Amino acid sequence: MNRIWRHAAVAALGLSLAACGRAGTDRATTVGFAQIGSESGWRAAETKLAISAAQARGITLKVADGQQRQENQIKAIRSFIAQGVGAIFLAPVVSTGWDDVLAEAKAAKIPVVLLDRQITTQDPSLFLTAVAADNVHEGQVAGEWLVGKVGAKPCRVVELQGTVGSTLVADRKKGFDQAIAKTPDIKIVRTQSGEFTRAKGKEVMEGFIKAENAAGICAVYAHNDDMMIGAIQAMKAAGLKPGTEILTVSIDGVPDIFKAMADGEANATVELAPDMAARGFDVLAAYQKDGKAPPKFVQTPSKLYLPDTAAAEYARRKDLY
Ligand code: AHR
């Protein structure tokens, strides 16, 4: 694969001097990854798996931690361009504001692969492809599970959203709203961002519990598992029983949510595949081999997991992440 990529990259990208980037980088085997940060267990897993997928393919992966800030990610992309990397992976923290820097990458003939989040742009030629889940679908899977569980009974739901300004937050909300719209008695009564972190998820849930006088909450929908773990801590501290008195459904599939499900403290999670980079490397290798542009969206699966397999999933995942 590496040899194929190395040789094919020279031809497909039309780089006569592809073996050496501007700063002495081996362009054909070097990829820069402008990562968001480490806000969640899922994010940490994505970075870890990206590093091992690169190693397995003989690729040098340069990871830049954006610490949740778009300006840091933009700086990292400019630095990758200056170093002459062969490709750039970008997990965009927010959806807009990428056009200028991606135009610079395009001018330098460096293909950009978006990982796990989409961007909003009028010019789709600024990126090669996006490897991501269908986030509307994820929200629908979560919402349909809740509808199936609650049936025709009234249910007041509180929602913990992720990072404001990212496409997937709007989409995860939209999908969930669409699913529960079929049953008018299931309603989202409170929505707030928990910024995809455990600490903020806990803090926001404490506020929901106070505002709703605890007994008013029937279910929690969290846009990621980390916020749900924080919410579970808040519910337990308030003397509530998550998983039985209050239903939970979240997204990601990190080990701790499987542990919580196995312990009867959570009900459902929709997995977001953490191996986005491996899929990105494969798309790049195919592109660089035959020069044929991949589809603009490479969709990863969104599988629902329930407590019946939670103990086994926890055992399988705890060292992988
Ligand atoms: O973009 C994917 C999301 O980002 C994950 O669901 C969340 O945990 C992460 O922070």
mmCIF file of C-alpha atoms and ligand atoms in Angstrom:
data_model
loop_
_atom_site.group_PDB
_atom_site.id
_atom_site.type_symbol
_atom_site.label_atom_id
_atom_site.label_comp_id
_atom_site.label_asym_id
_atom_site.label_seq_id
_atom_site.Cartn_x
_atom_site.Cartn_y
_atom_site.Cartn_z
ATOM 1 C CA MET A 1 0.000 0.000 0.000
ATOM 2 C CA ASN A 2 2.745 2.455 0.947
ATOM 3 C CA ARG A 3 4.761 1.743 -2.148
ATOM 4 C CA ILE A 4 1.647 2.060 -4.266
ATOM 5 C CA TRP A 5 0.770 5.314 -2.600
ATOM 6 C CA ARG A 6 4.307 6.642 -2.848
ATOM 7 C CA HIS A 7 4.602 5.980 -6.557
ATOM 8 C CA ALA A 8 1.010 6.723 -7.493
ATOM 9 C CA ALA A 9 1.037 10.006 -5.601
ATOM 10 C CA VAL A 10 3.752 11.340 -7.850
ATOM 11 C CA ALA A 11 1.678 10.649 -10.939
ATOM 12 C CA ALA A 12 -1.780 11.465 -9.644
ATOM 13 C CA LEU A 13 -0.859 14.719 -8.010
ATOM 14 C CA GLY A 14 1.347 15.723 -10.904
ATOM 15 C CA LEU A 15 4.273 16.480 -8.647
ATOM 16 C CA SER A 16 7.551 16.167 -10.442
ATOM 17 C CA LEU A 17 9.429 16.548 -7.196
ATOM 18 C CA ALA A 18 6.973 14.740 -4.979
ATOM 19 C CA ALA A 19 9.652 12.908 -3.019
ATOM 20 C CA CYS A 20 10.678 16.099 -1.259
ATOM 21 C CA GLY A 21 8.410 18.804 0.157
ATOM 22 C CA ARG A 22 9.465 22.404 0.667
ATOM 23 C CA ALA A 23 10.915 21.836 4.110
ATOM 24 C CA GLY A 24 12.512 18.508 3.247
ATOM 25 C CA THR A 25 9.347 16.580 4.087
ATOM 26 C CA ASP A 26 8.827 13.296 2.275
ATOM 27 C CA ARG A 27 5.690 14.595 0.648
ATOM 28 C CA ALA A 28 4.488 11.272 -0.653
ATOM 29 C CA THR A 29 4.311 9.676 2.788
ATOM 30 C CA THR A 30 3.581 12.593 5.086
ATOM 31 C CA VAL A 31 0.105 13.650 6.155
ATOM 32 C CA GLY A 32 -0.765 16.561 8.438
ATOM 33 C CA PHE A 33 -3.749 16.142 10.729
ATOM 34 C CA ALA A 34 -5.360 19.356 12.019
ATOM 35 C CA GLN A 35 -7.214 17.785 14.934
ATOM 36 C CA ILE A 36 -9.791 19.642 17.043
ATOM 37 C CA GLY A 37 -8.382 18.805 20.459
ATOM 38 C CA SER A 38 -9.171 16.217 23.098
ATOM 39 C CA GLU A 39 -12.569 17.225 24.398
ATOM 40 C CA SER A 40 -13.987 13.712 24.520
ATOM 41 C CA GLY A 41 -13.042 10.059 24.785
ATOM 42 C CA TRP A 42 -14.139 9.646 21.192
ATOM 43 C CA ARG A 43 -11.787 12.401 20.024
ATOM 44 C CA ALA A 44 -8.850 10.877 21.921
ATOM 45 C CA ALA A 45 -9.656 7.519 20.323
ATOM 46 C CA GLU A 46 -9.781 9.054 16.862
ATOM 47 C CA THR A 47 -6.307 10.559 17.358
ATOM 48 C CA LYS A 48 -4.888 7.341 18.791
ATOM 49 C CA LEU A 49 -6.294 5.225 15.967
ATOM 50 C CA ALA A 50 -5.089 7.766 13.369
ATOM 51 C CA ILE A 51 -1.540 7.394 14.680
ATOM 52 C CA SER A 52 -1.681 3.605 14.583
ATOM 53 C CA ALA A 53 -3.321 3.557 11.129
ATOM 54 C CA ALA A 54 -0.531 5.810 9.843
ATOM 55 C CA GLN A 55 2.151 3.605 11.400
ATOM 56 C CA ALA A 56 0.608 0.494 9.852
ATOM 57 C CA ARG A 57 0.809 2.147 6.427
ATOM 58 C CA GLY A 58 4.322 3.580 6.814
ATOM 59 C CA ILE A 59 2.946 7.110 6.781
ATOM 60 C CA THR A 60 4.395 9.926 8.870
ATOM 61 C CA LEU A 61 1.416 11.611 10.522
ATOM 62 C CA LYS A 62 1.915 15.080 11.966
ATOM 63 C CA VAL A 63 -0.871 15.757 14.447
ATOM 64 C CA ALA A 64 -1.629 19.341 15.496
ATOM 65 C CA ASP A 65 -3.895 19.811 18.509
ATOM 66 C CA GLY A 66 -6.193 22.763 17.761
ATOM 67 C CA GLN A 67 -7.341 23.055 21.398
ATOM 68 C CA GLN A 68 -10.902 23.694 20.204
ATOM 69 C CA ARG A 69 -9.955 26.838 18.328
ATOM 70 C CA GLN A 70 -10.413 27.374 14.628
ATOM 71 C CA GLU A 71 -7.540 29.838 14.448
ATOM 72 C CA ASN A 72 -5.155 27.177 15.779
ATOM 73 C CA GLN A 73 -6.385 24.723 13.173
ATOM 74 C CA ILE A 74 -5.920 27.305 10.419
ATOM 75 C CA LYS A 75 -2.355 27.964 11.633
ATOM 76 C CA ALA A 76 -1.673 24.226 11.633
ATOM 77 C CA ILE A 77 -2.922 23.877 8.050
ATOM 78 C CA ARG A 78 -0.682 26.767 6.937
ATOM 79 C CA SER A 79 2.251 25.133 8.670
ATOM 80 C CA PHE A 80 1.507 21.790 6.944
ATOM 81 C CA ILE A 81 1.405 23.595 3.603
ATOM 82 C CA ALA A 82 4.754 25.261 4.359
ATOM 83 C CA GLN A 83 6.215 21.879 5.302
ATOM 84 C CA GLY A 84 5.046 20.425 1.994
ATOM 85 C CA VAL A 85 2.969 17.514 3.284
ATOM 86 C CA GLY A 86 1.316 15.213 0.750
ATOM 87 C CA ALA A 87 -2.197 15.496 2.178
ATOM 88 C CA ILE A 88 -4.052 17.149 5.035
ATOM 89 C CA PHE A 89 -6.711 15.692 7.295
ATOM 90 C CA LEU A 90 -8.955 18.282 8.908
ATOM 91 C CA ALA A 91 -11.508 17.673 11.666
ATOM 92 C CA PRO A 92 -13.147 21.112 11.545
ATOM 93 C CA VAL A 93 -14.221 22.455 14.923
ATOM 94 C CA VAL A 94 -16.824 24.722 13.301
ATOM 95 C CA SER A 95 -18.399 24.562 9.874
ATOM 96 C CA THR A 96 -17.656 27.966 8.321
ATOM 97 C CA GLY A 97 -14.545 30.089 7.742
ATOM 98 C CA TRP A 98 -12.330 27.541 6.000
ATOM 99 C CA ASP A 99 -12.401 28.776 2.417
ATOM 100 C CA ASP A 100 -9.242 30.912 2.428
ATOM 101 C CA VAL A 101 -6.936 28.392 4.030
ATOM 102 C CA LEU A 102 -8.329 25.502 1.991
ATOM 103 C CA ALA A 103 -7.801 27.566 -1.175
ATOM 104 C CA GLU A 104 -4.157 27.861 -0.119
ATOM 105 C CA ALA A 105 -3.931 24.083 0.244
ATOM 106 C CA LYS A 106 -5.572 23.654 -3.145
ATOM 107 C CA ALA A 107 -3.118 26.092 -4.749
ATOM 108 C CA ALA A 108 -0.294 24.010 -3.253
ATOM 109 C CA LYS A 109 -1.945 20.880 -4.766
ATOM 110 C CA ILE A 110 -2.425 19.291 -1.351
ATOM 111 C CA PRO A 111 -5.632 17.262 -1.108
ATOM 112 C CA VAL A 112 -7.670 17.865 2.046
ATOM 113 C CA VAL A 113 -9.780 15.134 3.608
ATOM 114 C CA LEU A 114 -12.363 16.217 6.160
ATOM 115 C CA LEU A 115 -12.722 13.844 9.079
ATOM 116 C CA ASP A 116 -15.852 13.389 11.206
ATOM 117 C CA ARG A 117 -17.370 16.847 10.569
ATOM 118 C CA GLN A 118 -18.437 18.641 7.425
ATOM 119 C CA ILE A 119 -17.825 22.256 6.424
ATOM 120 C CA THR A 120 -20.130 24.789 4.820
ATOM 121 C CA THR A 121 -18.662 26.192 1.601
ATOM 122 C CA GLN A 122 -19.795 27.326 -1.834
ATOM 123 C CA ASP A 123 -16.747 25.607 -3.339
ATOM 124 C CA PRO A 124 -16.694 21.842 -2.867
ATOM 125 C CA SER A 125 -13.447 21.621 -4.845
ATOM 126 C CA LEU A 126 -11.682 22.889 -1.698
ATOM 127 C CA PHE A 127 -11.704 19.406 -0.221
ATOM 128 C CA LEU A 128 -11.334 15.958 -1.719
ATOM 129 C CA THR A 129 -13.878 14.163 0.426
ATOM 130 C CA ALA A 130 -15.442 14.074 3.886
ATOM 131 C CA VAL A 131 -15.243 10.849 5.872
ATOM 132 C CA ALA A 132 -18.023 11.209 8.412
ATOM 133 C CA ALA A 133 -21.285 9.836 9.696
ATOM 134 C CA ASP A 134 -24.638 11.078 8.484
ATOM 135 C CA ASN A 135 -25.322 13.118 11.610
ATOM 136 C CA VAL A 136 -29.013 13.605 10.856
ATOM 137 C CA HIS A 137 -29.286 9.830 10.671
ATOM 138 C CA GLU A 138 -27.456 9.456 14.009
ATOM 139 C CA GLY A 139 -30.003 11.759 15.641
ATOM 140 C CA GLN A 140 -32.822 9.794 14.034
ATOM 141 C CA VAL A 141 -31.464 6.477 15.322
ATOM 142 C CA ALA A 142 -31.304 7.963 18.830
ATOM 143 C CA GLY A 143 -34.794 9.482 18.583
ATOM 144 C CA GLU A 144 -36.369 6.355 17.135
ATOM 145 C CA TRP A 145 -34.940 4.306 19.963
ATOM 146 C CA LEU A 146 -36.578 6.675 22.461
ATOM 147 C CA VAL A 147 -39.910 6.617 20.630
ATOM 148 C CA GLY A 148 -39.824 2.810 20.643
ATOM 149 C CA LYS A 149 -39.007 2.732 24.342
ATOM 150 C CA VAL A 150 -41.525 5.331 25.526
ATOM 151 C CA GLY A 151 -44.394 4.508 23.191
ATOM 152 C CA ALA A 152 -47.448 6.741 23.504
ATOM 153 C CA LYS A 153 -46.622 7.973 27.033
ATOM 154 C CA PRO A 154 -45.722 11.629 27.628
ATOM 155 C CA CYS A 155 -41.981 12.180 27.993
ATOM 156 C CA ARG A 156 -40.100 15.399 28.772
ATOM 157 C CA VAL A 157 -36.619 15.205 27.285
ATOM 158 C CA VAL A 158 -33.599 17.358 28.119
ATOM 159 C CA GLU A 159 -30.936 17.722 25.456
ATOM 160 C CA LEU A 160 -27.193 18.258 25.864
ATOM 161 C CA GLN A 161 -25.802 19.649 22.647
ATOM 162 C CA GLY A 162 -22.198 19.605 21.461
ATOM 163 C CA THR A 163 -20.000 22.461 20.247
ATOM 164 C CA VAL A 164 -22.052 25.360 18.967
ATOM 165 C CA GLY A 165 -21.283 26.205 15.337
ATOM 166 C CA SER A 166 -20.444 22.692 14.169
ATOM 167 C CA THR A 167 -22.604 21.106 11.491
ATOM 168 C CA LEU A 168 -23.041 17.893 13.370
ATOM 169 C CA VAL A 169 -24.734 19.592 16.326
ATOM 170 C CA ALA A 170 -27.459 21.066 14.135
ATOM 171 C CA ASP A 171 -27.767 17.716 12.336
ATOM 172 C CA ARG A 172 -27.894 15.561 15.443
ATOM 173 C CA LYS A 173 -30.649 17.794 16.752
ATOM 174 C CA LYS A 174 -32.534 17.774 13.461
ATOM 175 C CA GLY A 175 -32.545 13.989 13.180
ATOM 176 C CA PHE A 176 -33.704 13.518 16.762
ATOM 177 C CA ASP A 177 -36.428 16.159 16.357
ATOM 178 C CA GLN A 178 -37.654 14.426 13.198
ATOM 179 C CA ALA A 179 -37.885 11.076 14.970
ATOM 180 C CA ILE A 180 -39.791 12.343 18.011
ATOM 181 C CA ALA A 181 -42.091 14.546 15.904
ATOM 182 C CA LYS A 182 -44.108 11.368 15.215
ATOM 183 C CA THR A 183 -45.181 11.269 18.859
ATOM 184 C CA PRO A 184 -46.356 14.703 20.035
ATOM 185 C CA ASP A 185 -46.152 13.731 23.717
ATOM 186 C CA ILE A 186 -42.383 13.279 23.547
ATOM 187 C CA LYS A 187 -40.971 16.784 23.798
ATOM 188 C CA ILE A 188 -37.582 18.397 24.236
ATOM 189 C CA VAL A 189 -38.147 20.793 27.132
ATOM 190 C CA ARG A 190 -34.605 22.059 27.635
ATOM 191 C CA THR A 191 -31.581 22.332 25.368
ATOM 192 C CA GLN A 192 -28.120 23.593 26.204
ATOM 193 C CA SER A 193 -24.573 23.060 25.021
ATOM 194 C CA GLY A 194 -22.346 20.890 27.178
ATOM 195 C CA GLU A 195 -19.488 21.520 24.734
ATOM 196 C CA PHE A 196 -18.938 17.781 24.235
ATOM 197 C CA THR A 197 -17.151 17.542 27.602
ATOM 198 C CA ARG A 198 -17.896 15.469 30.668
ATOM 199 C CA ALA A 199 -17.452 18.373 33.096
ATOM 200 C CA LYS A 200 -19.755 20.696 31.206
ATOM 201 C CA GLY A 201 -22.294 17.913 30.630
ATOM 202 C CA LYS A 202 -22.448 17.406 34.396
ATOM 203 C CA GLU A 203 -22.794 21.109 35.088
ATOM 204 C CA VAL A 204 -25.568 21.612 32.518
ATOM 205 C CA MET A 205 -27.423 18.539 33.774
ATOM 206 C CA GLU A 206 -27.294 19.889 37.343
ATOM 207 C CA GLY A 207 -29.016 23.007 36.017
ATOM 208 C CA PHE A 208 -31.637 20.938 34.174
ATOM 209 C CA ILE A 209 -32.375 18.926 37.316
ATOM 210 C CA LYS A 210 -32.907 22.086 39.359
ATOM 211 C CA ALA A 211 -34.973 23.813 36.692
ATOM 212 C CA GLU A 212 -37.152 20.771 36.051
ATOM 213 C CA ASN A 213 -37.508 19.907 39.694
ATOM 214 C CA ALA A 214 -35.977 16.469 38.903
ATOM 215 C CA ALA A 215 -39.267 14.604 38.591
ATOM 216 C CA GLY A 216 -40.109 16.427 35.355
ATOM 217 C CA ILE A 217 -37.374 14.723 33.336
ATOM 218 C CA CYS A 218 -38.189 11.487 31.544
ATOM 219 C CA ALA A 219 -35.131 11.169 29.290
ATOM 220 C CA VAL A 220 -31.754 12.717 28.453
ATOM 221 C CA TYR A 221 -30.485 12.970 24.885
ATOM 222 C CA ALA A 222 -26.785 13.878 24.762
ATOM 223 C CA HIS A 223 -24.924 14.588 21.538
ATOM 224 C CA ASN A 224 -22.000 12.588 22.881
ATOM 225 C CA ASP A 225 -21.304 9.940 25.500
ATOM 226 C CA ASP A 226 -18.919 12.074 27.530
ATOM 227 C CA MET A 227 -21.615 14.647 28.271
ATOM 228 C CA MET A 228 -23.920 11.755 29.163
ATOM 229 C CA ILE A 229 -21.375 10.344 31.607
ATOM 230 C CA GLY A 230 -21.262 13.794 33.240
ATOM 231 C CA ALA A 231 -25.076 13.897 33.260
ATOM 232 C CA ILE A 232 -25.211 10.453 34.868
ATOM 233 C CA GLN A 233 -22.930 11.717 37.645
ATOM 234 C CA ALA A 234 -25.239 14.705 38.156
ATOM 235 C CA MET A 235 -28.351 12.504 38.264
ATOM 236 C CA LYS A 236 -26.814 10.095 40.764
ATOM 237 C CA ALA A 237 -25.659 12.987 42.957
ATOM 238 C CA ALA A 238 -29.245 14.263 42.959
ATOM 239 C CA GLY A 239 -30.532 10.866 44.096
ATOM 240 C CA LEU A 240 -31.974 9.967 40.680
ATOM 241 C CA LYS A 241 -31.558 6.641 38.918
ATOM 242 C CA PRO A 242 -30.319 7.084 35.343
ATOM 243 C CA GLY A 243 -31.059 4.080 33.162
ATOM 244 C CA THR A 244 -34.251 3.230 35.076
ATOM 245 C CA GLU A 245 -36.056 6.371 36.335
ATOM 246 C CA ILE A 246 -34.541 8.529 33.619
ATOM 247 C CA LEU A 247 -33.802 7.100 30.184
ATOM 248 C CA THR A 248 -30.534 7.965 28.441
ATOM 249 C CA VAL A 249 -29.496 7.939 24.801
ATOM 250 C CA SER A 250 -26.273 9.402 23.452
ATOM 251 C CA ILE A 251 -23.805 9.155 20.576
ATOM 252 C CA ASP A 252 -20.215 7.834 20.157
ATOM 253 C CA GLY A 253 -19.879 4.381 21.682
ATOM 254 C CA VAL A 254 -16.967 5.040 24.048
ATOM 255 C CA PRO A 255 -16.003 2.388 26.626
ATOM 256 C CA ASP A 256 -17.374 4.311 29.624
ATOM 257 C CA ILE A 257 -20.901 4.428 28.226
ATOM 258 C CA PHE A 258 -20.797 0.654 27.724
ATOM 259 C CA LYS A 259 -19.675 0.309 31.329
ATOM 260 C CA ALA A 260 -22.587 2.525 32.406
ATOM 261 C CA MET A 261 -24.999 0.426 30.316
ATOM 262 C CA ALA A 262 -23.610 -2.802 31.739
ATOM 263 C CA ASP A 263 -24.119 -1.309 35.225
ATOM 264 C CA GLY A 264 -27.750 -0.401 34.409
ATOM 265 C CA GLU A 265 -27.089 3.362 34.464
ATOM 266 C CA ALA A 266 -27.485 4.122 30.748
ATOM 267 C CA ASN A 267 -29.780 2.773 28.053
ATOM 268 C CA ALA A 268 -28.469 3.329 24.541
ATOM 269 C CA THR A 269 -25.653 4.727 22.426
ATOM 270 C CA VAL A 270 -25.253 5.249 18.689
ATOM 271 C CA GLU A 271 -21.722 4.420 17.642
ATOM 272 C CA LEU A 272 -19.610 6.919 15.725
ATOM 273 C CA ALA A 273 -16.787 4.969 14.063
ATOM 274 C CA PRO A 274 -13.508 6.225 15.595
ATOM 275 C CA ASP A 275 -11.309 4.920 12.743
ATOM 276 C CA MET A 276 -11.987 7.893 10.469
ATOM 277 C CA ALA A 277 -8.320 8.380 9.602
ATOM 278 C CA ALA A 278 -7.824 4.780 8.463
ATOM 279 C CA ARG A 279 -10.757 5.255 6.111
ATOM 280 C CA GLY A 280 -9.243 8.552 5.001
ATOM 281 C CA PHE A 281 -5.886 6.913 4.233
ATOM 282 C CA ASP A 282 -7.634 4.241 2.163
ATOM 283 C CA VAL A 283 -9.585 6.838 0.186
ATOM 284 C CA LEU A 284 -6.392 8.796 -0.453
ATOM 285 C CA ALA A 285 -4.479 5.704 -1.520
ATOM 286 C CA ALA A 286 -7.217 4.749 -3.999
ATOM 287 C CA TYR A 287 -7.374 8.297 -5.315
ATOM 288 C CA GLN A 288 -3.663 8.557 -5.702
ATOM 289 C CA LYS A 289 -3.511 5.165 -7.366
ATOM 290 C CA ASP A 290 -6.100 5.700 -10.082
ATOM 291 C CA GLY A 291 -6.536 9.500 -10.033
ATOM 292 C CA LYS A 292 -10.319 9.114 -9.803
ATOM 293 C CA ALA A 293 -11.903 11.542 -7.334
ATOM 294 C CA PRO A 294 -13.773 9.749 -4.540
ATOM 295 C CA PRO A 295 -17.368 10.648 -3.676
ATOM 296 C CA LYS A 296 -17.617 13.897 -1.683
ATOM 297 C CA PHE A 297 -19.046 12.019 1.280
ATOM 298 C CA VAL A 298 -17.780 8.687 2.561
ATOM 299 C CA GLN A 299 -20.356 7.657 5.113
ATOM 300 C CA THR A 300 -19.407 5.718 8.225
ATOM 301 C CA PRO A 301 -21.960 3.473 9.988
ATOM 302 C CA SER A 302 -24.185 4.598 12.884
ATOM 303 C CA LYS A 303 -25.075 1.474 14.810
ATOM 304 C CA LEU A 304 -27.314 1.461 17.870
ATOM 305 C CA TYR A 305 -25.999 -0.419 20.915
ATOM 306 C CA LEU A 306 -28.137 -1.479 23.869
ATOM 307 C CA PRO A 307 -27.371 -2.983 27.296
ATOM 308 C CA ASP A 308 -27.605 -6.598 26.072
ATOM 309 C CA THR A 309 -24.135 -6.402 24.487
ATOM 310 C CA ALA A 310 -22.708 -3.698 26.755
ATOM 311 C CA ALA A 311 -20.457 -5.869 28.938
ATOM 312 C CA ALA A 312 -18.913 -7.562 25.916
ATOM 313 C CA GLU A 313 -18.504 -4.262 24.080
ATOM 314 C CA TYR A 314 -16.862 -2.704 27.125
ATOM 315 C CA ALA A 315 -14.386 -5.588 27.363
ATOM 316 C CA ARG A 316 -13.644 -5.341 23.639
ATOM 317 C CA ARG A 317 -13.184 -1.570 23.568
ATOM 318 C CA LYS A 318 -11.576 -0.596 26.843
ATOM 319 C CA ASP A 319 -7.991 -1.049 25.639
ATOM 320 C CA LEU A 320 -8.668 -0.080 22.055
ATOM 321 C CA TYR A 321 -9.556 3.489 22.935
HETATM 322 O O1 AHR B 1 -17.152 15.204 15.553
HETATM 323 C C1 AHR B 1 -17.449 14.093 16.344
HETATM 324 C C2 AHR B 1 -17.801 14.514 17.730
HETATM 325 O O2 AHR B 1 -16.776 15.281 18.274
HETATM 326 C C3 AHR B 1 -18.013 13.382 18.701
HETATM 327 O O3 AHR B 1 -19.291 12.852 18.691
HETATM 328 C C4 AHR B 1 -17.703 14.067 19.985
HETATM 329 O O4 AHR B 1 -17.472 13.201 21.064
HETATM 330 C C5 AHR B 1 -16.488 14.801 19.576
HETATM 331 O O5 AHR B 1 -16.073 15.716 20.417
#
